[in-house]
PDB file of C-alpha atoms in Angstrom:
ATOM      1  CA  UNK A   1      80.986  38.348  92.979  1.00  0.00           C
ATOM      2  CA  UNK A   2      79.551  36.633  95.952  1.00  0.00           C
ATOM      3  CA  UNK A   3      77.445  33.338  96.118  1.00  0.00           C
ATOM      4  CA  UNK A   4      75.113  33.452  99.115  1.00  0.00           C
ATOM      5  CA  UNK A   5      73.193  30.327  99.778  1.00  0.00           C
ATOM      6  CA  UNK A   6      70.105  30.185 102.348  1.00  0.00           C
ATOM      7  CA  UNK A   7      68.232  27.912 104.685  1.00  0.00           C
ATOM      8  CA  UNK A   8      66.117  27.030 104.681  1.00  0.00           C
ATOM      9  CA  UNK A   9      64.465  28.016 101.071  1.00  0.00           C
ATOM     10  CA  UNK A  10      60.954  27.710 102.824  1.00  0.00           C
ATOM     11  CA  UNK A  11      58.951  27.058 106.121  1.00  0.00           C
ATOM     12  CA  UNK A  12      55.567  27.163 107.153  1.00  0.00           C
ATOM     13  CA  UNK A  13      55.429  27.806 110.926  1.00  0.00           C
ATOM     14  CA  UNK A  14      53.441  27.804 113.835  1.00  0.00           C
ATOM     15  CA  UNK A  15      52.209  30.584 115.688  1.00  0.00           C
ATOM     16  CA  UNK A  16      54.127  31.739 118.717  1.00  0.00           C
ATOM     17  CA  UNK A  17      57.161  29.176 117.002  1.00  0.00           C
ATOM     18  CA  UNK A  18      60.353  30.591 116.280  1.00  0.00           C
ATOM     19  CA  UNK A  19      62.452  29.942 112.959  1.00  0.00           C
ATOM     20  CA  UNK A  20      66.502  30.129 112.706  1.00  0.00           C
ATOM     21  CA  UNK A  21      67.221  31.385 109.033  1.00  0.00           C
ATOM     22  CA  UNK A  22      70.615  30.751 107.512  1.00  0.00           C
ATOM     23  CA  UNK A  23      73.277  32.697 105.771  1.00  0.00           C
ATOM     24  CA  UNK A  24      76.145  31.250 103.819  1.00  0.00           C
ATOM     25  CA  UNK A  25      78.684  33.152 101.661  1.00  0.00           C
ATOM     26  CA  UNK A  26      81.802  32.059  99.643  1.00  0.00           C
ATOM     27  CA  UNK A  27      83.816  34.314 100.729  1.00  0.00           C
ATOM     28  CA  UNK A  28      84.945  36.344 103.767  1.00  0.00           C
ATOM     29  CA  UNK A  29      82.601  39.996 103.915  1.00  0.00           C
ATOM     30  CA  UNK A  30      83.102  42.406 106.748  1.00  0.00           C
ATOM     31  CA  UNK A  31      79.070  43.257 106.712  1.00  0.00           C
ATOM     32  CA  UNK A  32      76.068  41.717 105.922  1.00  0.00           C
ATOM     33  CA  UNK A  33      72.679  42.484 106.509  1.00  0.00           C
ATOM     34  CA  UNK A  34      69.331  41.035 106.695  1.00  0.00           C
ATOM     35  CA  UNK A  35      66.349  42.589 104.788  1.00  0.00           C
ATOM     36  CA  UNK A  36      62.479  41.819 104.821  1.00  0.00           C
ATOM     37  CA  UNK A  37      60.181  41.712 102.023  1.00  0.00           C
ATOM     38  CA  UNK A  38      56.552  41.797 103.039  1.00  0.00           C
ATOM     39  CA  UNK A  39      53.948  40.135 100.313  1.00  0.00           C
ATOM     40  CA  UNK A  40      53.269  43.013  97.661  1.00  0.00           C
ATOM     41  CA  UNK A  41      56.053  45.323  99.579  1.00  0.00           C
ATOM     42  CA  UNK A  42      59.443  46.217  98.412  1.00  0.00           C
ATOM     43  CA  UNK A  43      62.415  45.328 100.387  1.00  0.00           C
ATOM     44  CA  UNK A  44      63.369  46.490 104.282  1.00  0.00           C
ATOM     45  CA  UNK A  45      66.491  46.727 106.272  1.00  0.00           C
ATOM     46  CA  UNK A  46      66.155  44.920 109.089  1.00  0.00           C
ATOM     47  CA  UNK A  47      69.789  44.821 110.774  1.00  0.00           C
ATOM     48  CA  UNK A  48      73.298  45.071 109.646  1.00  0.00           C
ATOM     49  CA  UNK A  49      75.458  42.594 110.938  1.00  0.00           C
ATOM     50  CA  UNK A  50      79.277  42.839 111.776  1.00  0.00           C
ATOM     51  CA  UNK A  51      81.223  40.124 112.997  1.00  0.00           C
ATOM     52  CA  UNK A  52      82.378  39.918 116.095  1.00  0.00           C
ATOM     53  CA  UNK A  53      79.924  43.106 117.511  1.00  0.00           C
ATOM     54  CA  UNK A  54      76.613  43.541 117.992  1.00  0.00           C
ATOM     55  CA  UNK A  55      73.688  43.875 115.082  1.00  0.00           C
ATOM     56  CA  UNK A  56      72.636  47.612 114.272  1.00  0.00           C
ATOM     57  CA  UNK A  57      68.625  47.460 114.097  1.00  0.00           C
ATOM     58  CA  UNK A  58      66.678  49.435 112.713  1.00  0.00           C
ATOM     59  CA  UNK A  59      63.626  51.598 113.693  1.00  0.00           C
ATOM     60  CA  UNK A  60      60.881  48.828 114.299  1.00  0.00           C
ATOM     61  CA  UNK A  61      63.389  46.093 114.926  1.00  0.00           C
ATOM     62  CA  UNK A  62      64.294  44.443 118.057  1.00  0.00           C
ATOM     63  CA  UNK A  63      66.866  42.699 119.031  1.00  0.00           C
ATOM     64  CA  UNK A  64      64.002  40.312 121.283  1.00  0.00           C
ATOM     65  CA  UNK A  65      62.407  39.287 118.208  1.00  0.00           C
ATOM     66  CA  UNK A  66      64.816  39.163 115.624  1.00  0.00           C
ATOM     67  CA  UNK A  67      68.229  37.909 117.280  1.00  0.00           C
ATOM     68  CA  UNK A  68      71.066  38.093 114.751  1.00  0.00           C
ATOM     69  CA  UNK A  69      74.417  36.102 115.174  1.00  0.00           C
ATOM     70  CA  UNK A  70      77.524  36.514 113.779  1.00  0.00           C
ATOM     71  CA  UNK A  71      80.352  34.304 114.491  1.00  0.00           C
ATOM     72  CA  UNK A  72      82.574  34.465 111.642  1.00  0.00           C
ATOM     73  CA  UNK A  73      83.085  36.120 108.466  1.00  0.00           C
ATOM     74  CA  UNK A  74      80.880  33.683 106.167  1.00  0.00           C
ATOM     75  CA  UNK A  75      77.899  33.395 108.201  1.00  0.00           C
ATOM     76  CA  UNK A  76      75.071  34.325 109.815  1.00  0.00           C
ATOM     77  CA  UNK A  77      71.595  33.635 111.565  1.00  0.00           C
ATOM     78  CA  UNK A  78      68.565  35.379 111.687  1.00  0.00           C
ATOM     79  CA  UNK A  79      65.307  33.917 113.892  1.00  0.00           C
ATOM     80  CA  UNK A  80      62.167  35.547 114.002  1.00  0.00           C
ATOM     81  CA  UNK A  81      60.945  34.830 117.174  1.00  0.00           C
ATOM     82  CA  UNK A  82      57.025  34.359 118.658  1.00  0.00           C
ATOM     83  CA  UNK A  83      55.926  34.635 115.137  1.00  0.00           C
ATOM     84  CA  UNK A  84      52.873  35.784 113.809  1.00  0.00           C
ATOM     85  CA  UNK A  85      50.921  35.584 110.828  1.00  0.00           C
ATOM     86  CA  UNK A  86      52.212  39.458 110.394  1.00  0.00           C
ATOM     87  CA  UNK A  87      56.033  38.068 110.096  1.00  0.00           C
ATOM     88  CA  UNK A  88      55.028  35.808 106.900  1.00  0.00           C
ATOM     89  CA  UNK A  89      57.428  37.487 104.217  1.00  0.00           C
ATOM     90  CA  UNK A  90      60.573  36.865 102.536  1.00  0.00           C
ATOM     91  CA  UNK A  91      63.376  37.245 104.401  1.00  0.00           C
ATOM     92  CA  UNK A  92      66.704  37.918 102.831  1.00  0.00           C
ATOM     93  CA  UNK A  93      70.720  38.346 103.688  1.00  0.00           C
ATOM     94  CA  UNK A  94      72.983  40.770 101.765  1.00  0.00           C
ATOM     95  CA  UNK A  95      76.671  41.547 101.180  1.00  0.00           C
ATOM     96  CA  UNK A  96      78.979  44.060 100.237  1.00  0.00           C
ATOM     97  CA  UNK A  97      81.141  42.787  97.213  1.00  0.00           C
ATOM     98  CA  UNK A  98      84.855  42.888  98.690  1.00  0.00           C
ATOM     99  CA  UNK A  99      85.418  46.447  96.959  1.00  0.00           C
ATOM    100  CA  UNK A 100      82.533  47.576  99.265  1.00  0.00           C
ATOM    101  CA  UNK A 101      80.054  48.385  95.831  1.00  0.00           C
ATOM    102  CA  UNK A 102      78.048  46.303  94.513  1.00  0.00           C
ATOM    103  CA  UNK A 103      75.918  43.982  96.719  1.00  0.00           C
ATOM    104  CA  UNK A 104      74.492  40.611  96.383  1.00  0.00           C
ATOM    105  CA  UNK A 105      71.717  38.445  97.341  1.00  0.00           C
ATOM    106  CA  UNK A 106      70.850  35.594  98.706  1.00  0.00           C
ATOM    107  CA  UNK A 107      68.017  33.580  97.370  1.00  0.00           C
ATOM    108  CA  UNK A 108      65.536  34.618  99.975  1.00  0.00           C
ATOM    109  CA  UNK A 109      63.793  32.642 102.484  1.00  0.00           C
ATOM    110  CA  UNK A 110      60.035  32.643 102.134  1.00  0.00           C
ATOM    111  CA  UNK A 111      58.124  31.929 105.621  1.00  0.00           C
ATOM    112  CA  UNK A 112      54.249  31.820 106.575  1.00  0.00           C
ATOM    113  CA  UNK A 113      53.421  31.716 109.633  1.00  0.00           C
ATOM    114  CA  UNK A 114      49.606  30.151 110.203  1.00  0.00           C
TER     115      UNK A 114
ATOM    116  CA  UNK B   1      66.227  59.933 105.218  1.00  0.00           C
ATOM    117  CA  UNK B   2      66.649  58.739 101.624  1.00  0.00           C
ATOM    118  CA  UNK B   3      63.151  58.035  99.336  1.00  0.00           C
ATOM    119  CA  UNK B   4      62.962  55.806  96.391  1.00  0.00           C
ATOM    120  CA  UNK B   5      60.037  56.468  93.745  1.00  0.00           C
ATOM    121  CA  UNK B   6      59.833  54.372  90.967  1.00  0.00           C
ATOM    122  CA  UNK B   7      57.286  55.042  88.078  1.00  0.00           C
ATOM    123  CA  UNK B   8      55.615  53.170  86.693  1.00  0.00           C
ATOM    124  CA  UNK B   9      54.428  51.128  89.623  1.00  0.00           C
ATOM    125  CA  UNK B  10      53.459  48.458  86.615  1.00  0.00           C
ATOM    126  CA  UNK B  11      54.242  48.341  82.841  1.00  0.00           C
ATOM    127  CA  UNK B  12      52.347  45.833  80.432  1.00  0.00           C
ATOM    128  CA  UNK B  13      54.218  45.749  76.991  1.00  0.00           C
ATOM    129  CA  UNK B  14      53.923  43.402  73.628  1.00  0.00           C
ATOM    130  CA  UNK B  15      57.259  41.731  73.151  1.00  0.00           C
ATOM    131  CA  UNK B  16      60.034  43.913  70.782  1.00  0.00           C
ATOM    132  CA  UNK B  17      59.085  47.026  72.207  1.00  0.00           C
ATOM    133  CA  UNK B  18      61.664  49.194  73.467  1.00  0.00           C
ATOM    134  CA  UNK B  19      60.934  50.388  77.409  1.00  0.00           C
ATOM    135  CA  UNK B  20      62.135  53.108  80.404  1.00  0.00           C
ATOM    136  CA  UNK B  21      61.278  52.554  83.786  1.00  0.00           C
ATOM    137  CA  UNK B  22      62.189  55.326  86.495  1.00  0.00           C
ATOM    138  CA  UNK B  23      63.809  55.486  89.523  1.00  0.00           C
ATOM    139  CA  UNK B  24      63.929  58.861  91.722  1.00  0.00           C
ATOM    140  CA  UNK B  25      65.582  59.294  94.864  1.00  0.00           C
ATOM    141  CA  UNK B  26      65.541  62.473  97.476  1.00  0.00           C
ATOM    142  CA  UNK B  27      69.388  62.472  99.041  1.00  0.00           C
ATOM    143  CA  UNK B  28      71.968  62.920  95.730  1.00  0.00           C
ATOM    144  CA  UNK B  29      74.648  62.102  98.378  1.00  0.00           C
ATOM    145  CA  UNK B  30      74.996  58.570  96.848  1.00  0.00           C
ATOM    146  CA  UNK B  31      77.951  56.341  96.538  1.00  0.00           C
ATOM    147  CA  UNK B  32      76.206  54.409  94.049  1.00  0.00           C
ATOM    148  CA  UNK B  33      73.139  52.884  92.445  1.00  0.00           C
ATOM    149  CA  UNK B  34      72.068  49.459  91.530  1.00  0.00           C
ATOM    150  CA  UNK B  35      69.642  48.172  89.547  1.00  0.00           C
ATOM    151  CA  UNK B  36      67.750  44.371  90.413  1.00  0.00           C
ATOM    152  CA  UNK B  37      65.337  42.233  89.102  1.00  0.00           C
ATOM    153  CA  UNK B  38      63.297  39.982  91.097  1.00  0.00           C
ATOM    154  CA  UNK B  39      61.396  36.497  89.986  1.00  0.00           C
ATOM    155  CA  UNK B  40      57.777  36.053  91.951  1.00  0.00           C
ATOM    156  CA  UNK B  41      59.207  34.809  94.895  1.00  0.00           C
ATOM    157  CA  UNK B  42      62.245  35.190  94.673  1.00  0.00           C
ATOM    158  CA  UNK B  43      65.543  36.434  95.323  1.00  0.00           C
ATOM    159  CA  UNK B  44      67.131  39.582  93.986  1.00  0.00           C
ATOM    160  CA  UNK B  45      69.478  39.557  90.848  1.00  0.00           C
ATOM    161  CA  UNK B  46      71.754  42.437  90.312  1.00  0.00           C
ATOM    162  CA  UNK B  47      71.605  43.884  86.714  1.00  0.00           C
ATOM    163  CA  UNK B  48      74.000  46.988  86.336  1.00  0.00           C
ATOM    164  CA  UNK B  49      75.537  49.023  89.308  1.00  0.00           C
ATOM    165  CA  UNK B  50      76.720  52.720  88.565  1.00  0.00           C
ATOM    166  CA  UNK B  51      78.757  54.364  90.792  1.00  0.00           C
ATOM    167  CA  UNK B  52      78.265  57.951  91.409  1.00  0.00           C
ATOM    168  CA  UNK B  53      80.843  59.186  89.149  1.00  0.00           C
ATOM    169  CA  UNK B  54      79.542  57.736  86.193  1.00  0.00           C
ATOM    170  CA  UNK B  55      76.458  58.294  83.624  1.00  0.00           C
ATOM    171  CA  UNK B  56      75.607  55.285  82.568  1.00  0.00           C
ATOM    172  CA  UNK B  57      76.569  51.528  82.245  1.00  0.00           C
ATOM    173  CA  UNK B  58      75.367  48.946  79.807  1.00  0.00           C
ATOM    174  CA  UNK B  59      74.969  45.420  79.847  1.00  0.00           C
ATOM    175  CA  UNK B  60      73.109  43.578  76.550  1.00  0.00           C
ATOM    176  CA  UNK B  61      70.312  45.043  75.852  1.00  0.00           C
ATOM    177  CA  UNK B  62      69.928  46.992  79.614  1.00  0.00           C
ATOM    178  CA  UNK B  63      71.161  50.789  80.114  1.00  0.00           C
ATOM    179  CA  UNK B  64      71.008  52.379  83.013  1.00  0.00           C
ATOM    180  CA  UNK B  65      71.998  55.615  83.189  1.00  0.00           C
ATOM    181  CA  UNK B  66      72.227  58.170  86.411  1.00  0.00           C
ATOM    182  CA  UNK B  67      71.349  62.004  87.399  1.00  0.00           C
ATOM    183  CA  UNK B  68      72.930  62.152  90.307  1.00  0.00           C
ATOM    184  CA  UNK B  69      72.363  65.870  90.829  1.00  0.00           C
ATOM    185  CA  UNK B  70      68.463  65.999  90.059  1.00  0.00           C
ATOM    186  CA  UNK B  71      68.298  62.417  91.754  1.00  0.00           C
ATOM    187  CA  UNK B  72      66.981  60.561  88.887  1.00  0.00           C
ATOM    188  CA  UNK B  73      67.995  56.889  87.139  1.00  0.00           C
ATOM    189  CA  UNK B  74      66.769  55.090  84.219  1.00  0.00           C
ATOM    190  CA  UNK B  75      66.280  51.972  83.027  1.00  0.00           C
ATOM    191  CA  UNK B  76      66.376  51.027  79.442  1.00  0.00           C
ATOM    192  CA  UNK B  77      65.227  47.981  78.174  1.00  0.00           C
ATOM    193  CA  UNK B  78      66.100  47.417  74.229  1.00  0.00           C
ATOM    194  CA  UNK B  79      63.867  44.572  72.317  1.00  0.00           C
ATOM    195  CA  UNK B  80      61.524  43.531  75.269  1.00  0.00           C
ATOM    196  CA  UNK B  81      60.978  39.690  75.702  1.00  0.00           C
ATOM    197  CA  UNK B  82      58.670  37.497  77.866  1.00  0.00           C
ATOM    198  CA  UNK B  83      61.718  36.800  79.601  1.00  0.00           C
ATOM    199  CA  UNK B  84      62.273  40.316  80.805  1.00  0.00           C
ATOM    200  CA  UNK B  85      58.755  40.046  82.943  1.00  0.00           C
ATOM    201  CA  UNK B  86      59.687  40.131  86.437  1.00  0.00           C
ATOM    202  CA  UNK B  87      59.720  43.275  89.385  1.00  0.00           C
ATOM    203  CA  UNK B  88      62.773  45.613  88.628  1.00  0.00           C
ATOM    204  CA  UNK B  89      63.693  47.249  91.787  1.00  0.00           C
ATOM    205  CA  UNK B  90      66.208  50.334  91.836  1.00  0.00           C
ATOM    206  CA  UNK B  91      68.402  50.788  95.151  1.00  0.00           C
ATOM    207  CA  UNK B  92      70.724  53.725  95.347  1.00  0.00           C
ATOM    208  CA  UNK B  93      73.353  53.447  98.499  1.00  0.00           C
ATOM    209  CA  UNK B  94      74.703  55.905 100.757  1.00  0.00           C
ATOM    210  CA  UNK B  95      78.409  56.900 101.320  1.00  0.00           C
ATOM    211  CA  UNK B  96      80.238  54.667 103.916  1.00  0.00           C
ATOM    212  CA  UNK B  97      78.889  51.140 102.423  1.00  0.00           C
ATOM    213  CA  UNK B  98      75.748  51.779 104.093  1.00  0.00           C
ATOM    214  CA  UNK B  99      72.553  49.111 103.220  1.00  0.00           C
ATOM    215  CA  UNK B 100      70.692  49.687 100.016  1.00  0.00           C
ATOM    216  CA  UNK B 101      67.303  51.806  99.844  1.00  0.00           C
ATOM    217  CA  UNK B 102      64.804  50.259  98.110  1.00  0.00           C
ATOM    218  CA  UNK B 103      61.583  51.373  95.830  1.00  0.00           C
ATOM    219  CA  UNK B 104      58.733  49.711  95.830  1.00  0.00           C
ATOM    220  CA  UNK B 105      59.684  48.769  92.311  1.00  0.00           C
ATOM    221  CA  UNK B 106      57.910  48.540  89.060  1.00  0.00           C
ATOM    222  CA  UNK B 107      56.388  45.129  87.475  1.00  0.00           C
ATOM    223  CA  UNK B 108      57.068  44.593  84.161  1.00  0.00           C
ATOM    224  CA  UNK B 109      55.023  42.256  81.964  1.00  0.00           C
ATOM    225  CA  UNK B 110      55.997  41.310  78.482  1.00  0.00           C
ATOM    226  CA  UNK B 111      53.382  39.284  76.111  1.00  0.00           C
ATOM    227  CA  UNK B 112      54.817  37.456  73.613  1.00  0.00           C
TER     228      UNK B 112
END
């Protein structure tokens, strides 16, 4: 299994502010991706990150305001950028166990934006 | 595009009883299926993952079993207990390690 630490846990942000999220695994993972969890809502796929190319979005996600880096195999970043009250959800990273099956979570990060 | 429909949307039980929550899906062209649970606030916790070859998989007192062919999954919980309250979210995945698919899952409540 993976371990997949997060940071930070929790923010409360500014309007118009931008946040840099954290991703952490154990171990080395080819993909990892970045989902959103709205208050009430179930879980939505942001982006899919590879390293060393760029994220795949997906419909309703920009690059603009949600840049994703990648720079090695154990980590990433998302930032939500210009935030607004809309973007206050739980954000949380994902990876593919090293068989490519099962996935794991992260912790979550849980932001509100006033 | 692949759907995920999980019924009930919430489940109120007294503690011991037995309980099956259900997961459908529209595209049967899965690689596998996972089964989470998620804490208020929280992150997601994987329970049982079957792969698409497979009918069912068991771990204490969870069973999950899968239809891949009529799209359907279950969830078996044996011997409820408070513990077990929480949002149980099923997430079948696509061929070529593509991202999970999430339903809006179903919130289980267990009174002691």
């Amino acid at each position: 299994s993976a371990v997949i630490s997060q940071k930070p846990s929790r923010d409360i942000c500014q309007r118009g502010t931008s946040l840099t999220i954290q991703c952490q695994v154990d171990s080395q993972v080819t993909m990892m991706f970045w989902y959103r969890q709205q208050p009430g809502q179930s879980l939505t796929l942001i982006a899919t990150a590879n390293q060393g190319s760029e994220a795949t979005y997906e419909s309703g996600f920009v690059i603009d305001k949600f840049p994703i880096s990648r720079p090695n195999l154990t980590f990433s970043t998302l930032t939500v950028s210009n935030m607004s009250p809309e973007d206050s959800s739980i954000y949380l990273c994902s990876v593919s166990g090293p068989l490519g099956y099962e996935q794991y979570f992260g912790p979550g990060t849980r932001l509100t934006v006033t | 595009k692949q759907e995920v429909t999980q019924i009930p949307a919430a489940l109120s039980v007294p503690e011991g009883e037995n309980l099956v929550l259900n997961c459908s899906f529209t595209d049967s062209a899965i690689y596998n299926l996972q089964w989470f649970r998620q804490d208020p606030g929280k992150g997601l916790t994987s329970l049982l993952l079957i792969q698409s070859s497979q009918r069912e998989q068991t771990s204490g007192r969870l069973n999950a079993s899968l239809d891949k062919s009529s799209g359907r999954s279950t969830l078996y919980i044996a011997a409820s207990q408070p513990g077990d309250s929480a949002t149980y979210l099923c997430a079948p995945q696509g061929i070529g390690n593509t991202p999970l698919v999430f339903g809006k899952g179903t919130r289980l409540s267990v009174i002691a």
